[in-house]
PDB file of C-alpha atoms in Angstrom:
ATOM      1  CA  MET A 209       0.000   0.000   0.000  1.00  0.00           C
ATOM      2  CA  VAL A 210       2.901   2.333   0.633  1.00  0.00           C
ATOM      3  CA  GLN A 211       3.979   1.923  -3.017  1.00  0.00           C
ATOM      4  CA  TRP A 212       0.436   2.666  -4.255  1.00  0.00           C
ATOM      5  CA  ARG A 213       0.310   5.777  -2.072  1.00  0.00           C
ATOM      6  CA  ARG A 214       3.544   7.061  -3.603  1.00  0.00           C
ATOM      7  CA  ARG A 215       2.335   6.446  -7.156  1.00  0.00           C
ATOM      8  CA  CYS A 216      -1.273   7.637  -6.759  1.00  0.00           C
ATOM      9  CA  ASP A 217      -2.214  11.137  -5.635  1.00  0.00           C
ATOM     10  CA  ASP A 218      -5.758  10.087  -4.683  1.00  0.00           C
ATOM     11  CA  PHE A 219      -4.720   7.209  -2.411  1.00  0.00           C
ATOM     12  CA  PRO A 220      -6.232   7.539   1.110  1.00  0.00           C
ATOM     13  CA  ALA A 221      -4.051   9.261   3.687  1.00  0.00           C
ATOM     14  CA  PRO A 222      -2.759   7.286   6.685  1.00  0.00           C
ATOM     15  CA  VAL A 223      -4.921   7.334   9.806  1.00  0.00           C
ATOM     16  CA  GLY A 224      -2.188   6.242  12.216  1.00  0.00           C
ATOM     17  CA  GLY A 225       1.094   4.464  12.621  1.00  0.00           C
ATOM     18  CA  THR A 226       4.447   5.993  11.725  1.00  0.00           C
ATOM     19  CA  GLY A 227       6.091   7.348   8.604  1.00  0.00           C
ATOM     20  CA  VAL A 228       7.852   4.022   8.098  1.00  0.00           C
ATOM     21  CA  HIS A 229       4.867   1.846   9.025  1.00  0.00           C
ATOM     22  CA  PRO A 230       1.695   3.855   8.313  1.00  0.00           C
ATOM     23  CA  GLU A 231      -1.778   2.519   9.077  1.00  0.00           C
ATOM     24  CA  PHE A 232      -4.685   3.012   6.665  1.00  0.00           C
ATOM     25  CA  ASP A 233      -8.445   2.868   6.949  1.00  0.00           C
ATOM     26  CA  ARG A 234      -9.416  -0.514   5.506  1.00  0.00           C
ATOM     27  CA  ALA A 235     -12.788   0.583   4.080  1.00  0.00           C
ATOM     28  CA  ALA A 236     -11.253   3.605   2.334  1.00  0.00           C
ATOM     29  CA  VAL A 237      -8.431   1.529   0.808  1.00  0.00           C
ATOM     30  CA  LEU A 238     -10.833  -1.158  -0.420  1.00  0.00           C
ATOM     31  CA  ALA A 239     -13.103   1.473  -1.983  1.00  0.00           C
ATOM     32  CA  ARG A 240     -10.158   3.013  -3.823  1.00  0.00           C
ATOM     33  CA  LEU A 241      -8.832  -0.355  -5.085  1.00  0.00           C
ATOM     34  CA  LEU A 242     -12.299  -1.394  -6.252  1.00  0.00           C
ATOM     35  CA  ALA A 243     -12.834   1.909  -8.065  1.00  0.00           C
ATOM     36  CA  HIS A 244      -9.580   1.490 -10.006  1.00  0.00           C
ATOM     37  CA  GLY A 245     -10.068  -2.195 -10.826  1.00  0.00           C
ATOM     38  CA  LYS A 246      -7.148  -3.380  -8.693  1.00  0.00           C
ATOM     39  CA  ILE A 247      -9.287  -5.966  -6.879  1.00  0.00           C
ATOM     40  CA  GLU A 248     -12.622  -7.654  -7.529  1.00  0.00           C
ATOM     41  CA  VAL A 249     -15.516  -8.577  -5.311  1.00  0.00           C
ATOM     42  CA  ALA A 250     -16.014 -12.320  -5.011  1.00  0.00           C
ATOM     43  CA  THR A 251     -19.235 -13.298  -6.782  1.00  0.00           C
ATOM     44  CA  ARG A 252     -19.588 -16.814  -5.350  1.00  0.00           C
ATOM     45  CA  THR A 253     -18.774 -18.619  -2.130  1.00  0.00           C
ATOM     46  CA  PRO A 254     -16.182 -21.406  -2.445  1.00  0.00           C
ATOM     47  CA  THR A 255     -17.825 -24.785  -1.951  1.00  0.00           C
ATOM     48  CA  GLY A 256     -16.659 -28.242  -1.049  1.00  0.00           C
ATOM     49  CA  ALA A 257     -18.316 -31.586  -1.758  1.00  0.00           C
ATOM     50  CA  LEU A 258     -18.257 -34.685   0.438  1.00  0.00           C
ATOM     51  CA  LEU A 259     -19.120 -38.032  -1.116  1.00  0.00           C
ATOM     52  CA  MET A 260     -20.185 -40.100   1.890  1.00  0.00           C
ATOM     53  CA  ALA A 261     -20.762 -43.863   1.820  1.00  0.00           C
ATOM     54  CA  ARG A 262     -24.169 -45.173   2.856  1.00  0.00           C
ATOM     55  CA  PRO A 263     -24.088 -48.144   5.274  1.00  0.00           C
ATOM     56  CA  GLY A 264     -26.351 -50.222   3.012  1.00  0.00           C
ATOM     57  CA  GLY A 265     -24.498 -49.300  -0.161  1.00  0.00           C
ATOM     58  CA  GLY A 266     -24.369 -46.341  -2.477  1.00  0.00           C
ATOM     59  CA  THR A 267     -23.241 -42.817  -1.704  1.00  0.00           C
ATOM     60  CA  ARG A 268     -24.632 -39.432  -0.721  1.00  0.00           C
ATOM     61  CA  THR A 269     -23.133 -36.067  -1.690  1.00  0.00           C
ATOM     62  CA  VAL A 270     -23.123 -33.290   0.916  1.00  0.00           C
ATOM     63  CA  ARG A 271     -22.185 -29.679   0.168  1.00  0.00           C
ATOM     64  CA  LEU A 272     -20.138 -27.377   2.395  1.00  0.00           C
ATOM     65  CA  ASP A 273     -19.901 -23.646   1.715  1.00  0.00           C
ATOM     66  CA  ASP A 274     -16.695 -21.768   2.600  1.00  0.00           C
ATOM     67  CA  PRO A 275     -14.988 -25.016   3.686  1.00  0.00           C
ATOM     68  CA  CYS A 276     -11.908 -24.995   5.923  1.00  0.00           C
ATOM     69  CA  LEU A 277      -9.727 -28.117   6.261  1.00  0.00           C
ATOM     70  CA  THR A 278      -7.174 -28.291   9.092  1.00  0.00           C
ATOM     71  CA  LEU A 279      -4.747 -31.205   8.791  1.00  0.00           C
ATOM     72  CA  ALA A 280      -2.911 -32.627  11.796  1.00  0.00           C
ATOM     73  CA  GLU A 281       0.869 -32.591  11.759  1.00  0.00           C
ATOM     74  CA  ASP A 282       1.208 -36.350  12.298  1.00  0.00           C
ATOM     75  CA  ALA A 283      -0.831 -39.555  12.180  1.00  0.00           C
ATOM     76  CA  SER A 284      -1.577 -39.478  15.909  1.00  0.00           C
ATOM     77  CA  GLY A 285      -3.523 -36.229  15.573  1.00  0.00           C
ATOM     78  CA  GLU A 286      -6.958 -35.377  14.252  1.00  0.00           C
ATOM     79  CA  ASP A 287      -8.009 -33.639  11.043  1.00  0.00           C
ATOM     80  CA  ARG A 288     -10.935 -31.232  11.112  1.00  0.00           C
ATOM     81  CA  LEU A 289     -13.203 -29.992   8.328  1.00  0.00           C
ATOM     82  CA  SER A 290     -15.707 -27.187   8.869  1.00  0.00           C
ATOM     83  CA  GLY A 291     -18.098 -25.204   6.726  1.00  0.00           C
ATOM     84  CA  TRP A 292     -21.638 -23.932   6.277  1.00  0.00           C
ATOM     85  CA  SER A 293     -24.386 -26.306   5.277  1.00  0.00           C
ATOM     86  CA  THR A 294     -28.140 -26.868   5.323  1.00  0.00           C
ATOM     87  CA  ASP A 295     -30.174 -28.563   8.022  1.00  0.00           C
ATOM     88  CA  ALA A 296     -30.927 -31.487   5.708  1.00  0.00           C
ATOM     89  CA  ASP A 297     -27.269 -32.070   4.795  1.00  0.00           C
ATOM     90  CA  VAL A 298     -26.084 -31.781   8.396  1.00  0.00           C
ATOM     91  CA  ASP A 299     -28.777 -34.247   9.507  1.00  0.00           C
ATOM     92  CA  THR A 300     -27.581 -36.586   6.756  1.00  0.00           C
ATOM     93  CA  LEU A 301     -23.979 -36.271   7.930  1.00  0.00           C
ATOM     94  CA  ALA A 302     -25.014 -36.983  11.512  1.00  0.00           C
ATOM     95  CA  ALA A 303     -26.904 -40.106  10.419  1.00  0.00           C
ATOM     96  CA  LEU A 304     -24.091 -41.414   8.198  1.00  0.00           C
ATOM     97  CA  THR A 305     -21.374 -40.813  10.801  1.00  0.00           C
ATOM     98  CA  GLY A 306     -23.304 -41.706  13.929  1.00  0.00           C
ATOM     99  CA  GLY A 307     -22.348 -45.392  14.015  1.00  0.00           C
ATOM    100  CA  GLY A 308     -19.769 -46.865  16.349  1.00  0.00           C
ATOM    101  CA  SER A 309     -17.038 -46.797  13.707  1.00  0.00           C
ATOM    102  CA  GLY A 310     -18.007 -43.432  12.256  1.00  0.00           C
ATOM    103  CA  GLY A 311     -18.684 -42.738   8.602  1.00  0.00           C
ATOM    104  CA  THR A 312     -16.699 -43.381   5.427  1.00  0.00           C
ATOM    105  CA  LEU A 313     -15.665 -40.433   3.283  1.00  0.00           C
ATOM    106  CA  ARG A 314     -15.211 -41.683  -0.260  1.00  0.00           C
ATOM    107  CA  ARG A 315     -14.137 -38.347  -1.695  1.00  0.00           C
ATOM    108  CA  LEU A 316     -13.627 -34.789  -0.454  1.00  0.00           C
ATOM    109  CA  THR A 317     -13.136 -32.096  -3.079  1.00  0.00           C
ATOM    110  CA  MET A 318     -12.325 -28.484  -2.250  1.00  0.00           C
ATOM    111  CA  PRO A 319     -11.249 -25.505  -4.362  1.00  0.00           C
ATOM    112  CA  GLY A 320      -7.504 -25.491  -4.915  1.00  0.00           C
ATOM    113  CA  GLY A 321      -6.839 -28.534  -2.731  1.00  0.00           C
ATOM    114  CA  ALA A 322      -6.036 -32.207  -3.017  1.00  0.00           C
ATOM    115  CA  VAL A 323      -8.788 -34.805  -3.156  1.00  0.00           C
ATOM    116  CA  TRP A 324      -8.982 -36.688   0.139  1.00  0.00           C
ATOM    117  CA  ALA A 325     -10.654 -39.889   1.300  1.00  0.00           C
ATOM    118  CA  VAL A 326     -11.112 -41.445   4.746  1.00  0.00           C
ATOM    119  CA  PRO A 327     -12.166 -45.121   5.016  1.00  0.00           C
ATOM    120  CA  GLY A 328     -13.830 -44.775   8.425  1.00  0.00           C
ATOM    121  CA  GLY A 329     -14.027 -42.908  11.708  1.00  0.00           C
ATOM    122  CA  VAL A 330     -15.510 -39.684  10.316  1.00  0.00           C
ATOM    123  CA  ARG A 331     -17.852 -38.054  12.843  1.00  0.00           C
ATOM    124  CA  VAL A 332     -19.717 -34.789  13.390  1.00  0.00           C
ATOM    125  CA  LEU A 333     -17.752 -32.944  16.049  1.00  0.00           C
ATOM    126  CA  ASP A 334     -19.889 -29.827  16.335  1.00  0.00           C
ATOM    127  CA  ARG A 335     -22.914 -28.111  14.820  1.00  0.00           C
ATOM    128  CA  LEU A 336     -23.614 -24.476  15.597  1.00  0.00           C
ATOM    129  CA  ARG A 337     -26.361 -22.142  14.430  1.00  0.00           C
ATOM    130  CA  THR A 338     -25.404 -18.493  14.264  1.00  0.00           C
ATOM    131  CA  GLY A 339     -27.587 -15.519  15.006  1.00  0.00           C
ATOM    132  CA  ALA A 340     -28.086 -14.996  11.282  1.00  0.00           C
ATOM    133  CA  GLY A 341     -29.567 -18.477  10.986  1.00  0.00           C
ATOM    134  CA  GLY A 342     -26.641 -20.159   9.237  1.00  0.00           C
ATOM    135  CA  LEU A 343     -25.649 -23.671  10.276  1.00  0.00           C
ATOM    136  CA  HIS A 344     -21.933 -24.282  10.789  1.00  0.00           C
ATOM    137  CA  VAL A 345     -20.742 -27.885  11.058  1.00  0.00           C
ATOM    138  CA  THR A 346     -17.358 -29.395  11.970  1.00  0.00           C
ATOM    139  CA  LEU A 347     -16.269 -32.927  11.065  1.00  0.00           C
ATOM    140  CA  ALA A 348     -13.274 -34.774  12.479  1.00  0.00           C
ATOM    141  CA  TRP A 349     -11.362 -37.986  11.854  1.00  0.00           C
ATOM    142  CA  SER A 350      -8.059 -39.603  12.754  1.00  0.00           C
ATOM    143  CA  ALA A 351      -5.219 -38.188  10.655  1.00  0.00           C
ATOM    144  CA  GLY A 352      -3.790 -41.701  10.426  1.00  0.00           C
ATOM    145  CA  LEU A 353      -6.667 -42.727   8.156  1.00  0.00           C
ATOM    146  CA  ARG A 354      -6.554 -39.763   5.817  1.00  0.00           C
ATOM    147  CA  GLY A 355      -5.196 -40.358   2.344  1.00  0.00           C
ATOM    148  CA  ALA A 356      -5.282 -39.048  -1.178  1.00  0.00           C
ATOM    149  CA  ALA A 357      -8.109 -40.536  -3.216  1.00  0.00           C
ATOM    150  CA  SER A 358      -6.062 -42.498  -5.721  1.00  0.00           C
ATOM    151  CA  PRO A 359      -6.226 -45.906  -7.431  1.00  0.00           C
ATOM    152  CA  ARG A 360      -2.438 -46.300  -7.268  1.00  0.00           C
ATOM    153  CA  PRO A 361      -1.097 -49.280  -5.257  1.00  0.00           C
ATOM    154  CA  THR A 362       1.090 -47.205  -2.910  1.00  0.00           C
ATOM    155  CA  GLY A 363       0.081 -44.306  -0.745  1.00  0.00           C
ATOM    156  CA  GLY A 364      -3.357 -42.823  -0.416  1.00  0.00           C
ATOM    157  CA  VAL A 365      -6.655 -44.585  -0.034  1.00  0.00           C
ATOM    158  CA  ILE A 366      -7.322 -47.510  -2.363  1.00  0.00           C
ATOM    159  CA  ARG A 367     -10.900 -48.712  -2.594  1.00  0.00           C
ATOM    160  CA  HIS A 368      -9.937 -52.328  -3.120  1.00  0.00           C
ATOM    161  CA  ALA A 369     -12.784 -54.737  -2.541  1.00  0.00           C
ATOM    162  CA  LEU A 370     -12.086 -58.454  -2.462  1.00  0.00           C
ATOM    163  CA  PRO A 371     -14.987 -60.324  -4.084  1.00  0.00           C
ATOM    164  CA  TYR A 372     -16.281 -63.470  -2.380  1.00  0.00           C
ATOM    165  CA  THR A 373     -16.729 -65.069  -5.784  1.00  0.00           C
ATOM    166  CA  VAL A 374     -15.003 -64.747  -9.142  1.00  0.00           C
ATOM    167  CA  PRO A 375     -16.433 -61.670 -10.906  1.00  0.00           C
ATOM    168  CA  ARG A 376     -18.714 -62.458 -13.801  1.00  0.00           C
ATOM    169  CA  GLU A 377     -18.186 -61.094 -17.301  1.00  0.00           C
ATOM    170  CA  ALA A 378     -20.755 -58.369 -16.595  1.00  0.00           C
ATOM    171  CA  CYS A 379     -18.494 -56.895 -13.891  1.00  0.00           C
ATOM    172  CA  ALA A 380     -17.265 -53.433 -14.969  1.00  0.00           C
ATOM    173  CA  CYS A 381     -14.982 -52.868 -11.966  1.00  0.00           C
ATOM    174  CA  ARG A 382     -11.275 -52.448 -12.550  1.00  0.00           C
ATOM    175  CA  ARG A 383      -9.207 -55.437 -11.403  1.00  0.00           C
ATOM    176  CA  GLN A 384      -6.002 -55.068  -9.404  1.00  0.00           C
ATOM    177  CA  GLU A 385      -2.965 -57.357  -9.403  1.00  0.00           C
ATOM    178  CA  CYS A 386      -3.888 -58.530  -5.915  1.00  0.00           C
ATOM    179  CA  GLY A 387      -7.219 -59.847  -7.192  1.00  0.00           C
ATOM    180  CA  GLY A 388      -9.207 -57.029  -5.665  1.00  0.00           C
ATOM    181  CA  LEU A 389     -11.584 -54.678  -7.427  1.00  0.00           C
ATOM    182  CA  VAL A 390     -12.009 -50.938  -7.535  1.00  0.00           C
ATOM    183  CA  PRO A 391     -15.829 -50.684  -7.525  1.00  0.00           C
ATOM    184  CA  VAL A 392     -17.565 -48.362  -9.981  1.00  0.00           C
ATOM    185  CA  GLY A 393     -21.134 -47.156  -9.646  1.00  0.00           C
ATOM    186  CA  TRP A 394     -22.285 -48.508 -13.010  1.00  0.00           C
ATOM    187  CA  CYS A 395     -21.199 -52.107 -12.368  1.00  0.00           C
ATOM    188  CA  VAL A 396     -24.336 -54.284 -12.431  1.00  0.00           C
ATOM    189  CA  GLU A 397     -22.702 -56.814 -10.113  1.00  0.00           C
ATOM    190  CA  HIS A 398     -21.043 -54.650  -7.470  1.00  0.00           C
ATOM    191  CA  GLY A 399     -21.832 -50.964  -7.943  1.00  0.00           C
ATOM    192  CA  ASP A 400     -20.812 -48.983  -4.869  1.00  0.00           C
ATOM    193  CA  THR A 401     -21.765 -51.788  -2.486  1.00  0.00           C
ATOM    194  CA  ALA A 402     -18.382 -53.548  -2.418  1.00  0.00           C
ATOM    195  CA  GLY A 403     -16.659 -52.623   0.806  1.00  0.00           C
ATOM    196  CA  PRO A 404     -12.996 -51.657   1.212  1.00  0.00           C
ATOM    197  CA  ALA A 405     -10.355 -54.083   2.459  1.00  0.00           C
ATOM    198  CA  MET A 406      -7.484 -51.895   3.603  1.00  0.00           C
ATOM    199  CA  GLU A 407      -4.913 -51.541   6.352  1.00  0.00           C
ATOM    200  CA  ARG A 408      -2.322 -48.943   7.261  1.00  0.00           C
ATOM    201  CA  HIS A 409       1.425 -49.383   6.854  1.00  0.00           C
ATOM    202  CA  PRO A 410       3.890 -46.885   8.381  1.00  0.00           C
ATOM    203  CA  GLY A 411       5.471 -44.763   5.676  1.00  0.00           C
ATOM    204  CA  GLN A 412       3.310 -46.255   2.950  1.00  0.00           C
ATOM    205  CA  GLY A 413      -0.126 -44.911   3.757  1.00  0.00           C
ATOM    206  CA  LEU A 414      -3.151 -47.090   3.169  1.00  0.00           C
ATOM    207  CA  ARG A 415      -2.771 -50.172   1.017  1.00  0.00           C
ATOM    208  CA  CYS A 416      -4.901 -53.112   0.029  1.00  0.00           C
ATOM    209  CA  ALA A 417      -4.748 -55.804   2.738  1.00  0.00           C
ATOM    210  CA  ALA A 418      -4.085 -58.456   0.099  1.00  0.00           C
ATOM    211  CA  LEU A 419      -1.104 -56.543  -1.281  1.00  0.00           C
ATOM    212  CA  SER A 420       0.520 -56.419   2.164  1.00  0.00           C
ATOM    213  CA  ALA A 421       0.369 -60.207   2.418  1.00  0.00           C
ATOM    214  CA  GLY A 422       2.397 -60.488  -0.777  1.00  0.00           C
TER     215      GLY A 422
END
């Protein structure tokens, strides 16, 4: 701002501070920058999408406005995700994560961030209604379960499902070297109902349980 003040005669005068570190009125500076096209007013609120697994199969998408994801520094900590949502979506989250083992987050997408997945333990930590009527919700899960949503065999979360029987020709799921499947929603045999078979390995993230045996 000091550089702008030197270059522009109509830049707002300081309201405090010192000659080296002047302080400006925020509203006046914003008005000047907007008038000269130096900044723009955001026209939409950033949104995030959570693809949650249903206990009986299938998925449910929940929207979060102005999402904020705080990642723990190590696997022993806890990640937290917060944002604004609707009563219906928050009730859905509470129902899907209210079991003893918590909920399964198949996919979390946020603007400018990586795509995350958590195979279990997701729970609603807090829900707060503000004076303006908005509903703010906070989710939490163990950082040790968090991984990048990726089909690769090392690192991240792999949705390997080990079929009880040999897949039929109608199966559209992608097969892995371990014999497991990566379920897809349009598979007439499995769809999204095939459950994950995963375990954690230090330094390697989440891997298919069958791969670890090999």
